mmCIF file of C-alpha atoms in Angstrom:
data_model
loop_
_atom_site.group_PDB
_atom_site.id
_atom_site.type_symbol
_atom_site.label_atom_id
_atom_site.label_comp_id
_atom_site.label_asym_id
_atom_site.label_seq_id
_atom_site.Cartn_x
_atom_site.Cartn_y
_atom_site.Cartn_z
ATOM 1 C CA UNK Z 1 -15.877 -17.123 -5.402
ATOM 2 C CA UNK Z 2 -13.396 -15.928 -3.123
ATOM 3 C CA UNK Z 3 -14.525 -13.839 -0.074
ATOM 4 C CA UNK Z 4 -15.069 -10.793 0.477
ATOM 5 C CA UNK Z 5 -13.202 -8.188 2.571
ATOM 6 C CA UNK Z 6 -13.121 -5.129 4.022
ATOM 7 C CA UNK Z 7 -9.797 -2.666 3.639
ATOM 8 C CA UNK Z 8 -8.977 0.940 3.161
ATOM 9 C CA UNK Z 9 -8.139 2.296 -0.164
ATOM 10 C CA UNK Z 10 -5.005 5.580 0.553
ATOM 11 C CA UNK Z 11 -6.989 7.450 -2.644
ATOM 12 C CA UNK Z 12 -4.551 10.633 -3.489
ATOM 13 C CA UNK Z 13 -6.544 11.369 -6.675
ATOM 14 C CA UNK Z 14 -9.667 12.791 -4.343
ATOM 15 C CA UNK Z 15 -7.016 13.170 -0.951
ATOM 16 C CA UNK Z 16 -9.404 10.826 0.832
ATOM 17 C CA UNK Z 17 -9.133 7.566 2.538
ATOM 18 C CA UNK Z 18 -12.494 5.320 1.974
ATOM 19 C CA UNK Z 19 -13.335 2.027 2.664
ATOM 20 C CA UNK Z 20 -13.715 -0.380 0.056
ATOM 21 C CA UNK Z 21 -14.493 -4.294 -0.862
ATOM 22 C CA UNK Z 22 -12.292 -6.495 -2.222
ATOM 23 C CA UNK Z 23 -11.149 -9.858 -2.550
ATOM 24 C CA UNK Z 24 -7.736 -11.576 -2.522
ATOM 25 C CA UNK Z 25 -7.346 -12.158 -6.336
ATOM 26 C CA UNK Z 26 -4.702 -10.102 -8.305
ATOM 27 C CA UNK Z 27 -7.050 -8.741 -10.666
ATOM 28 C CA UNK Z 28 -9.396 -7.210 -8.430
ATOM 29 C CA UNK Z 29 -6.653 -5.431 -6.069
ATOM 30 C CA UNK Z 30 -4.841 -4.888 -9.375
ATOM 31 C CA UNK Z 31 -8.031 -2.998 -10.207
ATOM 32 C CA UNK Z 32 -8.164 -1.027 -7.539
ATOM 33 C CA UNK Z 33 -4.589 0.282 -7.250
ATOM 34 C CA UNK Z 34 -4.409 0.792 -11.235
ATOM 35 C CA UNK Z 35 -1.628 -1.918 -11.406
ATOM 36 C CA UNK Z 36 -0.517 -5.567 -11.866
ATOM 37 C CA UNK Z 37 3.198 -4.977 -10.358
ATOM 38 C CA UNK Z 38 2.016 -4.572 -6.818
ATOM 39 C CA UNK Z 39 4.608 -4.386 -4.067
ATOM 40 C CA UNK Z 40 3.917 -4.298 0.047
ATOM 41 C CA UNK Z 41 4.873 -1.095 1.638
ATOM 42 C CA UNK Z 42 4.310 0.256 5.465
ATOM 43 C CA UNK Z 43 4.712 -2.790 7.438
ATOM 44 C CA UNK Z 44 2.719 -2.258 10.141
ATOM 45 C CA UNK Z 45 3.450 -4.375 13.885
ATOM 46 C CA UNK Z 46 -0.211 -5.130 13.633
ATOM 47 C CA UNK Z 47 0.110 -6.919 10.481
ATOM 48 C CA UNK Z 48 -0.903 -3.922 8.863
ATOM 49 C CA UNK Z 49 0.705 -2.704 5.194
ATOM 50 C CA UNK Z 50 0.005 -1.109 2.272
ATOM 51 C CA UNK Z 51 -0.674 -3.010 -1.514
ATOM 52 C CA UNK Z 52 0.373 -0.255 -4.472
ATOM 53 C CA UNK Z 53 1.979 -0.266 -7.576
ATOM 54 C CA UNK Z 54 5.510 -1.354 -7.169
ATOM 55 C CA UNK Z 55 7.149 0.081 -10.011
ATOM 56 C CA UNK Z 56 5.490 3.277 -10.161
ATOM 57 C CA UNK Z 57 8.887 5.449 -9.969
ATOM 58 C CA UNK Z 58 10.248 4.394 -13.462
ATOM 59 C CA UNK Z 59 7.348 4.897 -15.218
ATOM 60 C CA UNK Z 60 6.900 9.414 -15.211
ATOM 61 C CA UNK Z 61 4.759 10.915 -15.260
ATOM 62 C CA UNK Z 62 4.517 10.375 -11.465
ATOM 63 C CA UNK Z 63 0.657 10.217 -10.211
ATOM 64 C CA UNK Z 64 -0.044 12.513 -7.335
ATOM 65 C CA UNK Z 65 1.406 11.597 -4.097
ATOM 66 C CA UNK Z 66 1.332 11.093 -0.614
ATOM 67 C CA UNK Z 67 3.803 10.934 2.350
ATOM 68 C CA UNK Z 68 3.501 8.645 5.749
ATOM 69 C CA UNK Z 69 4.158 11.418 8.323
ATOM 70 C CA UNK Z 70 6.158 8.471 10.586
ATOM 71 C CA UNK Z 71 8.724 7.825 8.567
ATOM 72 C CA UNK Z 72 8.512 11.187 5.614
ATOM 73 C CA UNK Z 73 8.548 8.470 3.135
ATOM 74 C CA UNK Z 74 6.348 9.750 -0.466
ATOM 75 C CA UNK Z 75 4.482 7.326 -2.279
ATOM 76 C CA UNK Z 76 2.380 7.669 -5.617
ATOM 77 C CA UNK Z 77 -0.798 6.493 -6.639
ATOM 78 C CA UNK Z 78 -3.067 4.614 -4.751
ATOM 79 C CA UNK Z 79 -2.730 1.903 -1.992
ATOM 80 C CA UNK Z 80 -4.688 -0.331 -0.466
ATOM 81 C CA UNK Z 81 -4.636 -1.146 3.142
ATOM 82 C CA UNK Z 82 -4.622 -4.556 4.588
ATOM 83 C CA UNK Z 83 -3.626 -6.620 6.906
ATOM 84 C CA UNK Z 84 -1.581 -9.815 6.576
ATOM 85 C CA UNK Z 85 -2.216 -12.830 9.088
ATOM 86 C CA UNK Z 86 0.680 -14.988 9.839
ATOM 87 C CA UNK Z 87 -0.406 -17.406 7.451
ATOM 88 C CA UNK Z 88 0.273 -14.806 4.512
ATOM 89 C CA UNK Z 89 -3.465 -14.394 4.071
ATOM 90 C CA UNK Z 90 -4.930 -10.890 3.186
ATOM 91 C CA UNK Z 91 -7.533 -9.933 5.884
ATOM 92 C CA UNK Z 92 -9.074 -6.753 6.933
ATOM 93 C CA UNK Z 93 -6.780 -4.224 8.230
ATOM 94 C CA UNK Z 94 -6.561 -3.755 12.064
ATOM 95 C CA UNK Z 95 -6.317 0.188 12.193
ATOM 96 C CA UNK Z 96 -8.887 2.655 12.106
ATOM 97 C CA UNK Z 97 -9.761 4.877 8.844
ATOM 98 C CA UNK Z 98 -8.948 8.034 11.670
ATOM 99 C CA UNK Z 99 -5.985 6.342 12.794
ATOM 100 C CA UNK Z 100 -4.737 5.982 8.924
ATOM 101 C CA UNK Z 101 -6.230 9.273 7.903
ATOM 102 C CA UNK Z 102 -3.686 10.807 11.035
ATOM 103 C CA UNK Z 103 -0.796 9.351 9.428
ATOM 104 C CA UNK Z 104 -1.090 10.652 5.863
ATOM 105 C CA UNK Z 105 -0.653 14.181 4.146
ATOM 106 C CA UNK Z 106 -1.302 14.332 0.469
ATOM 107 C CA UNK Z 107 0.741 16.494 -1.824
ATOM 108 C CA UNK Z 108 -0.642 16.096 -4.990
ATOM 109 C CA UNK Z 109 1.557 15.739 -8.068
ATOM 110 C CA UNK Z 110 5.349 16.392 -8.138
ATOM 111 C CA UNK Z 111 8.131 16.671 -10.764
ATOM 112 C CA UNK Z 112 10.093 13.326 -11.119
ATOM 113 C CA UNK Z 113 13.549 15.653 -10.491
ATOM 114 C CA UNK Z 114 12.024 15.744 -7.046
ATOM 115 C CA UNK Z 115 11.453 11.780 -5.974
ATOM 116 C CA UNK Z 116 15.298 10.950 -5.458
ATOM 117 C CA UNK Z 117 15.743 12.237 -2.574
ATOM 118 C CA UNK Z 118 12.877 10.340 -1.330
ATOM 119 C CA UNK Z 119 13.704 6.706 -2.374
ATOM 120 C CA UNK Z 120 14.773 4.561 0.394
ATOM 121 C CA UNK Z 121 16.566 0.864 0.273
ATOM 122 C CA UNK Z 122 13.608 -0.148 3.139
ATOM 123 C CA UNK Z 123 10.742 -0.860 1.420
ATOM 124 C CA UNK Z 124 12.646 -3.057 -0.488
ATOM 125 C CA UNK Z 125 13.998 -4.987 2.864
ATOM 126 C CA UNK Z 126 10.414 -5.049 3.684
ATOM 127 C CA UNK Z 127 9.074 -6.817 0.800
ATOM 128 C CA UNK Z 128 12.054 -9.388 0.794
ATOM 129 C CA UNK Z 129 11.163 -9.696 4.795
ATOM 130 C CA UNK Z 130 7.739 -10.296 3.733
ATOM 131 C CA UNK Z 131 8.479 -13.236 0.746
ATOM 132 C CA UNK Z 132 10.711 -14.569 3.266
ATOM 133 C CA UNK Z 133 8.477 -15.340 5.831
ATOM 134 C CA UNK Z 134 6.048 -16.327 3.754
ATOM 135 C CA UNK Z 135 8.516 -19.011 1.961
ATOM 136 C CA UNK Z 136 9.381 -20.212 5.797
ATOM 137 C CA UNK Z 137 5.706 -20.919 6.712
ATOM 138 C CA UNK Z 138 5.389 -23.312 3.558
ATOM 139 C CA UNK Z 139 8.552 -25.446 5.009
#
Protein backbone atom coordinates (compact mmCIF):
# COMPACT_ATOMS: atom_id res chain seq x y z
CA UNK A 1 0.00 0.00 0.00
CA UNK A 2 1.35 3.21 -0.80
CA UNK A 3 1.14 6.03 1.84
CA UNK A 4 -0.97 8.22 2.61
CA UNK A 5 -0.99 12.02 2.23
CA UNK A 6 -2.37 15.02 2.99
CA UNK A 7 -3.15 17.83 0.02
CA UNK A 8 -5.75 20.33 -0.91
CA UNK A 9 -8.33 19.58 -3.43
CA UNK A 10 -9.15 23.53 -5.63
CA UNK A 11 -13.09 22.05 -5.73
CA UNK A 12 -14.99 24.70 -8.21
CA UNK A 13 -18.09 22.46 -8.30
CA UNK A 14 -18.96 23.57 -4.40
CA UNK A 15 -16.31 26.97 -4.74
CA UNK A 16 -14.47 25.48 -1.78
CA UNK A 17 -11.01 24.41 -1.08
CA UNK A 18 -10.95 21.16 1.40
CA UNK A 19 -8.46 18.99 2.46
CA UNK A 20 -8.33 15.61 1.32
CA UNK A 21 -6.28 12.07 1.44
CA UNK A 22 -4.62 10.64 -1.16
CA UNK A 23 -1.92 8.61 -2.32
CA UNK A 24 0.62 8.85 -5.16
CA UNK A 25 -0.98 6.30 -7.59
CA UNK A 26 -2.62 7.58 -10.87
CA UNK A 27 -5.84 6.12 -10.21
CA UNK A 28 -6.56 7.56 -7.01
CA UNK A 29 -5.49 11.33 -7.98
CA UNK A 30 -7.10 10.43 -11.32
CA UNK A 31 -10.15 9.91 -9.11
CA UNK A 32 -10.12 12.82 -7.51
CA UNK A 33 -9.58 15.35 -10.32
CA UNK A 34 -12.16 13.35 -12.67
CA UNK A 35 -9.24 12.53 -15.10
CA UNK A 36 -6.41 10.22 -16.30
CA UNK A 37 -4.60 13.05 -18.56
CA UNK A 38 -3.32 14.99 -15.62
CA UNK A 39 -0.91 17.85 -16.26
CA UNK A 40 1.11 20.13 -13.41
CA UNK A 41 0.03 23.67 -13.30
CA UNK A 42 1.02 26.68 -10.71
CA UNK A 43 4.52 25.97 -9.97
CA UNK A 44 4.93 27.16 -6.82
CA UNK A 45 8.89 28.29 -5.37
CA UNK A 46 7.93 26.13 -2.46
CA UNK A 47 7.56 23.12 -4.48
CA UNK A 48 4.07 23.77 -4.51
CA UNK A 49 1.69 23.03 -7.87
CA UNK A 50 -1.41 22.06 -8.90
CA UNK A 51 -2.43 18.18 -10.43
CA UNK A 52 -5.75 18.69 -12.92
CA UNK A 53 -6.91 17.45 -15.98
CA UNK A 54 -4.57 18.40 -18.70
CA UNK A 55 -6.63 18.32 -21.63
CA UNK A 56 -9.67 19.73 -20.31
CA UNK A 57 -9.88 22.71 -23.02
CA UNK A 58 -10.60 20.43 -26.09
CA UNK A 59 -13.05 18.52 -24.64
CA UNK A 60 -16.52 21.42 -24.24
CA UNK A 61 -18.44 21.54 -22.47
CA UNK A 62 -15.97 23.38 -20.18
CA UNK A 63 -16.58 22.46 -16.27
CA UNK A 64 -16.88 25.49 -14.08
CA UNK A 65 -13.82 27.42 -13.50
CA UNK A 66 -11.49 29.16 -11.52
CA UNK A 67 -8.76 31.86 -11.94
CA UNK A 68 -5.26 32.24 -9.83
CA UNK A 69 -5.57 35.97 -8.94
CA UNK A 70 -1.38 36.15 -9.37
CA UNK A 71 -1.10 35.53 -12.63
CA UNK A 72 -5.33 35.94 -14.06
CA UNK A 73 -4.74 32.59 -15.48
CA UNK A 74 -8.55 30.38 -15.63
CA UNK A 75 -8.51 26.87 -15.09
CA UNK A 76 -11.45 24.22 -15.18
CA UNK A 77 -12.36 21.50 -13.10
CA UNK A 78 -10.75 20.44 -10.18
CA UNK A 79 -7.07 20.40 -8.95
CA UNK A 80 -5.29 19.01 -6.49
CA UNK A 81 -2.62 20.67 -4.55
CA UNK A 82 0.71 19.23 -3.78
CA UNK A 83 3.91 19.63 -3.34
CA UNK A 84 6.82 18.09 -5.25
CA UNK A 85 10.23 17.30 -3.35
CA UNK A 86 13.31 17.46 -5.36
CA UNK A 87 13.31 13.92 -5.79
CA UNK A 88 9.99 14.19 -7.97
CA UNK A 89 8.04 12.68 -5.09
CA UNK A 90 4.42 13.93 -4.34
CA UNK A 91 4.29 15.16 -0.67
CA UNK A 92 1.99 17.34 1.21
CA UNK A 93 1.74 20.78 0.03
CA UNK A 94 3.66 23.52 1.97
CA UNK A 95 0.94 26.39 1.86
CA UNK A 96 -1.87 26.97 3.97
CA UNK A 97 -5.68 26.15 2.91
CA UNK A 98 -6.08 30.35 3.82
CA UNK A 99 -3.09 31.08 1.96
CA UNK A 100 -4.57 29.00 -1.22
CA UNK A 101 -8.12 30.01 -0.52
CA UNK A 102 -6.50 34.00 -0.90
CA UNK A 103 -5.28 33.21 -4.21
CA UNK A 104 -8.37 31.81 -5.93
CA UNK A 105 -11.77 33.35 -7.22
CA UNK A 106 -14.22 30.96 -8.71
CA UNK A 107 -16.35 31.87 -11.66
CA UNK A 108 -18.38 29.11 -12.26
CA UNK A 109 -19.06 27.90 -15.80
CA UNK A 110 -18.16 29.84 -18.99
CA UNK A 111 -18.83 29.57 -22.76
CA UNK A 112 -15.85 27.88 -24.61
CA UNK A 113 -15.91 31.26 -27.13
CA UNK A 114 -14.57 32.79 -23.96
CA UNK A 115 -11.28 30.50 -22.91
CA UNK A 116 -8.94 31.82 -25.84
CA UNK A 117 -8.07 34.63 -24.61
CA UNK A 118 -7.04 32.92 -21.54
CA UNK A 119 -4.67 30.15 -22.83
CA UNK A 120 -1.12 30.80 -22.21
CA UNK A 121 2.18 28.94 -23.79
CA UNK A 122 3.45 28.79 -19.75
CA UNK A 123 1.93 26.09 -18.31
CA UNK A 124 3.15 24.21 -20.97
CA UNK A 125 6.98 25.48 -20.25
CA UNK A 126 6.16 24.47 -16.81
CA UNK A 127 5.31 20.97 -17.30
CA UNK A 128 8.30 20.43 -19.81
CA UNK A 129 10.47 22.28 -16.85
CA UNK A 130 9.03 19.83 -14.59
CA UNK A 131 9.75 16.32 -16.88
CA UNK A 132 13.00 17.85 -17.35
CA UNK A 133 14.19 17.97 -14.08
CA UNK A 134 12.82 15.04 -13.21
CA UNK A 135 14.68 13.13 -16.27
CA UNK A 136 18.07 15.00 -14.88
CA UNK A 137 17.74 13.57 -11.32
CA UNK A 138 17.57 9.89 -12.81
CA UNK A 139 21.14 10.61 -14.66
Amino acid sequence: MQPLFSAWLIDPYLESVYPIELTDSLSDISRWIGTVEIGFFLHHPCGDRAIMNGDVLTQPPLPPGWQWLGTGAVYYGRAIWINVNQEGQLMSPESTRCWLEGQLNFIGFRELADVNSDLSDDDDEDWNQLLDEIGSQDD
